[in-house]
Amino acid sequence: MDGSVVGNPHVIRLSAGLLDRPGNACPHHAAVRARPQLRPRRGEQRRYAPWEDFPLGLVMEILDAVEHDGVPLDRAIRQTLASCRKRVHPGVARWVAHAAESYLEVAEALADQLAREGVDLRPAPAPRVVQGGRSVAELRILTAWGRWYESTDGAVVEFRRLRMRGPRGTPDQASTLAMAYVAGVGDRVEDPRDLYTAIPVPVVADLPRPRRVRVVEVGLTTGTEAVLVDGDPAGIRRDYRSKAIPAAQRLLDGGAPAPGRDCAACRVRPSCHALPVTPGLLGLGDRGTHRRTWSITTSRRYEICPAQAHLQELWIPGEETSSPAAARGHAVHRWLAAAHARGRACTLADLPEPTAADCGIADEVLDRADYQEARPYLLAHLEVCPLADPDGVTDIRTEPTVAAFDPISDVVVLAVPDLLRRVHGRLRYREVKTSVHPRGLTPENALAAVPQLALAVCLIASGAFGDRDGLVELERLHPGGAEPLLVLDATDPSVVAAARAVVHDRVARWHADVDFAATPGWWCRYCPVSRWCPDASATLEDHAEFTSPRADALADLATPDDTDEPPF
């Protein structure tokens, strides 16, 4: 651990699900999160959302009431939602009810399957835990968050992991093996409330050891399940030691901080020197409700409908939709990221005909149909490739996650530029846009039309990259060629003032909102989370089409990327 934290680093409490961290997650955050006795060198008082921001917790409360207390489902849903101390958005409430009903249907089917094998599976009274160490000061605790079941004779233990959309785990991934290990060799906790507070955790002694262990994933939106592990504890121990322990050790070893989405919830943020602090970045005058993350994607969703933005911020699953334009843009960006990662210019030789036996870069990142659609735009890119002139080019970064913290608004701002580089030491921040026809962008209207440019100017001018000098470039690609680069100077006071106005306009209402009321209209038919919105059903008939700024926002919202994958 580095100097940003103090306390005892030898006590570890690792949740098995933490082993699924995506590649762009912060390794330092994960290593600290697994050590409950560490604290930041500089502390701060944490503020919490005034609305319910953990829908899975509500689902668990409902299921506990049904499975442990015998409360009928409808009443359990009503009681849980009514007793929640925080406001529950109507869309969240509808998803929570669906999730609980879907889970219980799957649970009944799973119980019936095992009953045909002579196994009487019942909800377990408490979760299990594995813990050990040379002393209380060097204790290691492994937990698994989900639903627990046991057969009446204790011979079978089943752990069920909840997935917000559908099952997506695999039998050999580290988190699955760790969950199986807790189920196979763990002890039952005396009081579930102690699991994440007590060190060590009091457990029930002398329980019979299971002879069969199962790990099942249940999709709460799809109402489907996947049995990932069904085996004996001996085999589970072997797999855990060979595959999960190395992954856990890598997580615990940590690494250099990588600012990004983790920063908002990271308890060591006040002492972290990797996250740029940019007071006034968003131009807001108050700290809002609590610390949150914001990006241009957030603002586009909010512009379409505050309810949509809120539900997606809480990872409520939506329909997986995409437009041809979004799919084309995604393909172009994937190819460019792979090509520029080589650190050299793109050439015609990199773009063979789609019918060629070897399509080079395209075969690594695209299927042939996507490559055929993207190739005209990629050919246009050759005219304006940022690496065409290598003189003075350094620090090339393709699609990096850029994060900056505005302490005045208490917001972590995120951006993912298509390319960052320095030319003779000066920062160049590039965005790429594709369209069938030119959109008529000029230096005068580009900041409002492409707000990523406005945010880029503000990030540079606020010192998010160290110095406050840099250029923002917009690359515009069409099937017939590339338009001249549109370049904005982040040291020009007029450009900076215009950019700040655009960013402030896009973030101010979102930052102050606590209700996130739906704004129904024709756009509901394209909303990925409309099935959960009580206000959407009455608006899906006849409305004037594409006559508002929402049309532009819809057109610019691409297929969700990896950062949009829910954590559960």
PDB file of N, CA and C in Angstrom, residues 146-179:
ATOM      1  N   GLY A 146     -25.176 -13.123  -2.041  1.00  0.00           N
ATOM      2  CA  GLY A 146     -26.227 -13.693  -2.876  1.00  0.00           C
ATOM      3  C   GLY A 146     -27.218 -14.456  -2.014  1.00  0.00           C
ATOM      4  N   ARG A 147     -27.832 -15.469  -2.581  1.00  0.00           N
ATOM      5  CA  ARG A 147     -28.833 -16.270  -1.890  1.00  0.00           C
ATOM      6  C   ARG A 147     -28.233 -17.637  -1.561  1.00  0.00           C
ATOM      7  N   TRP A 148     -28.534 -18.136  -0.341  1.00  0.00           N
ATOM      8  CA  TRP A 148     -27.953 -19.390   0.149  1.00  0.00           C
ATOM      9  C   TRP A 148     -29.044 -20.425   0.412  1.00  0.00           C
ATOM     10  N   TYR A 149     -28.735 -21.677   0.056  1.00  0.00           N
ATOM     11  CA  TYR A 149     -29.681 -22.787   0.226  1.00  0.00           C
ATOM     12  C   TYR A 149     -28.926 -24.021   0.706  1.00  0.00           C
ATOM     13  N   GLU A 150     -29.635 -24.859   1.456  1.00  0.00           N
ATOM     14  CA  GLU A 150     -29.062 -26.103   1.957  1.00  0.00           C
ATOM     15  C   GLU A 150     -30.126 -27.190   1.877  1.00  0.00           C
ATOM     16  N   SER A 151     -29.685 -28.416   1.693  1.00  0.00           N
ATOM     17  CA  SER A 151     -30.615 -29.533   1.812  1.00  0.00           C
ATOM     18  C   SER A 151     -30.884 -29.797   3.286  1.00  0.00           C
ATOM     19  N   THR A 152     -31.969 -30.491   3.590  1.00  0.00           N
ATOM     20  CA  THR A 152     -32.355 -30.685   4.983  1.00  0.00           C
ATOM     21  C   THR A 152     -31.322 -31.491   5.755  1.00  0.00           C
ATOM     22  N   ASP A 153     -30.554 -32.334   5.062  1.00  0.00           N
ATOM     23  CA  ASP A 153     -29.522 -33.126   5.745  1.00  0.00           C
ATOM     24  C   ASP A 153     -28.142 -32.467   5.683  1.00  0.00           C
ATOM     25  N   GLY A 154     -28.044 -31.285   5.060  1.00  0.00           N
ATOM     26  CA  GLY A 154     -26.771 -30.577   4.984  1.00  0.00           C
ATOM     27  C   GLY A 154     -25.821 -31.101   3.938  1.00  0.00           C
ATOM     28  N   ALA A 155     -26.219 -32.121   3.175  1.00  0.00           N
ATOM     29  CA  ALA A 155     -25.307 -32.716   2.200  1.00  0.00           C
ATOM     30  C   ALA A 155     -25.130 -31.851   0.958  1.00  0.00           C
ATOM     31  N   VAL A 156     -26.099 -30.996   0.655  1.00  0.00           N
ATOM     32  CA  VAL A 156     -26.044 -30.144  -0.538  1.00  0.00           C
ATOM     33  C   VAL A 156     -26.111 -28.685  -0.099  1.00  0.00           C
ATOM     34  N   VAL A 157     -25.185 -27.890  -0.597  1.00  0.00           N
ATOM     35  CA  VAL A 157     -25.207 -26.437  -0.382  1.00  0.00           C
ATOM     36  C   VAL A 157     -25.225 -25.773  -1.747  1.00  0.00           C
ATOM     37  N   GLU A 158     -26.137 -24.834  -1.930  1.00  0.00           N
ATOM     38  CA  GLU A 158     -26.245 -24.119  -3.206  1.00  0.00           C
ATOM     39  C   GLU A 158     -26.167 -22.619  -2.959  1.00  0.00           C
ATOM     40  N   PHE A 159     -25.289 -21.963  -3.723  1.00  0.00           N
ATOM     41  CA  PHE A 159     -25.189 -20.506  -3.701  1.00  0.00           C
ATOM     42  C   PHE A 159     -25.707 -19.968  -5.013  1.00  0.00           C
ATOM     43  N   ARG A 160     -26.532 -18.925  -4.935  1.00  0.00           N
ATOM     44  CA  ARG A 160     -27.084 -18.321  -6.148  1.00  0.00           C
ATOM     45  C   ARG A 160     -26.635 -16.870  -6.247  1.00  0.00           C
ATOM     46  N   ARG A 161     -26.004 -16.585  -7.348  1.00  0.00           N
ATOM     47  CA  ARG A 161     -25.547 -15.228  -7.621  1.00  0.00           C
ATOM     48  C   ARG A 161     -26.621 -14.515  -8.437  1.00  0.00           C
ATOM     49  N   LEU A 162     -26.962 -13.297  -8.024  1.00  0.00           N
ATOM     50  CA  LEU A 162     -27.988 -12.528  -8.722  1.00  0.00           C
ATOM     51  C   LEU A 162     -27.346 -11.674  -9.803  1.00  0.00           C
ATOM     52  N   ARG A 163     -27.877 -11.775 -11.005  1.00  0.00           N
ATOM     53  CA  ARG A 163     -27.457 -10.924 -12.116  1.00  0.00           C
ATOM     54  C   ARG A 163     -28.630 -10.041 -12.507  1.00  0.00           C
ATOM     55  N   MET A 164     -28.373  -8.764 -12.691  1.00  0.00           N
ATOM     56  CA  MET A 164     -29.465  -7.845 -12.950  1.00  0.00           C
ATOM     57  C   MET A 164     -30.152  -8.111 -14.273  1.00  0.00           C
ATOM     58  N   ARG A 165     -29.398  -8.527 -15.289  1.00  0.00           N
ATOM     59  CA  ARG A 165     -30.013  -8.854 -16.579  1.00  0.00           C
ATOM     60  C   ARG A 165     -30.164 -10.369 -16.703  1.00  0.00           C
ATOM     61  N   GLY A 166     -29.130 -11.044 -17.108  1.00  0.00           N
ATOM     62  CA  GLY A 166     -29.169 -12.482 -17.286  1.00  0.00           C
ATOM     63  C   GLY A 166     -27.853 -13.103 -16.888  1.00  0.00           C
ATOM     64  N   PRO A 167     -27.790 -14.421 -16.773  1.00  0.00           N
ATOM     65  CA  PRO A 167     -26.539 -15.083 -16.412  1.00  0.00           C
ATOM     66  C   PRO A 167     -25.456 -14.773 -17.443  1.00  0.00           C
ATOM     67  N   ARG A 168     -24.226 -14.532 -16.950  1.00  0.00           N
ATOM     68  CA  ARG A 168     -23.138 -14.284 -17.873  1.00  0.00           C
ATOM     69  C   ARG A 168     -21.809 -14.847 -17.380  1.00  0.00           C
ATOM     70  N   GLY A 169     -21.841 -15.521 -16.241  1.00  0.00           N
ATOM     71  CA  GLY A 169     -20.619 -16.099 -15.698  1.00  0.00           C
ATOM     72  C   GLY A 169     -20.245 -17.388 -16.385  1.00  0.00           C
ATOM     73  N   THR A 170     -19.035 -17.849 -16.112  1.00  0.00           N
ATOM     74  CA  THR A 170     -18.541 -19.110 -16.649  1.00  0.00           C
ATOM     75  C   THR A 170     -18.040 -19.971 -15.501  1.00  0.00           C
ATOM     76  N   PRO A 171     -18.019 -21.291 -15.685  1.00  0.00           N
ATOM     77  CA  PRO A 171     -17.600 -22.172 -14.586  1.00  0.00           C
ATOM     78  C   PRO A 171     -16.168 -21.955 -14.132  1.00  0.00           C
ATOM     79  N   ASP A 172     -15.289 -21.485 -15.037  1.00  0.00           N
ATOM     80  CA  ASP A 172     -13.875 -21.417 -14.682  1.00  0.00           C
ATOM     81  C   ASP A 172     -13.400 -20.021 -14.296  1.00  0.00           C
ATOM     82  N   GLN A 173     -14.297 -19.034 -14.223  1.00  0.00           N
ATOM     83  CA  GLN A 173     -13.819 -17.712 -13.854  1.00  0.00           C
ATOM     84  C   GLN A 173     -13.599 -17.645 -12.354  1.00  0.00           C
ATOM     85  N   ALA A 174     -12.679 -16.764 -11.949  1.00  0.00           N
ATOM     86  CA  ALA A 174     -12.216 -16.749 -10.565  1.00  0.00           C
ATOM     87  C   ALA A 174     -13.344 -16.514  -9.575  1.00  0.00           C
ATOM     88  N   SER A 175     -14.261 -15.624  -9.902  1.00  0.00           N
ATOM     89  CA  SER A 175     -15.341 -15.328  -8.963  1.00  0.00           C
ATOM     90  C   SER A 175     -16.229 -16.551  -8.740  1.00  0.00           C
ATOM     91  N   THR A 176     -16.531 -17.275  -9.802  1.00  0.00           N
ATOM     92  CA  THR A 176     -17.349 -18.483  -9.668  1.00  0.00           C
ATOM     93  C   THR A 176     -16.670 -19.496  -8.762  1.00  0.00           C
ATOM     94  N   LEU A 177     -15.375 -19.713  -8.984  1.00  0.00           N
ATOM     95  CA  LEU A 177     -14.634 -20.688  -8.182  1.00  0.00           C
ATOM     96  C   LEU A 177     -14.557 -20.243  -6.718  1.00  0.00           C
ATOM     97  N   ALA A 178     -14.419 -18.944  -6.487  1.00  0.00           N
ATOM     98  CA  ALA A 178     -14.372 -18.450  -5.113  1.00  0.00           C
ATOM     99  C   ALA A 178     -15.713 -18.636  -4.416  1.00  0.00           C
ATOM    100  N   MET A 179     -16.812 -18.410  -5.136  1.00  0.00           N
ATOM    101  CA  MET A 179     -18.130 -18.621  -4.553  1.00  0.00           C
ATOM    102  C   MET A 179     -18.349 -20.089  -4.219  1.00  0.00           C
TER     103      MET A 179
END
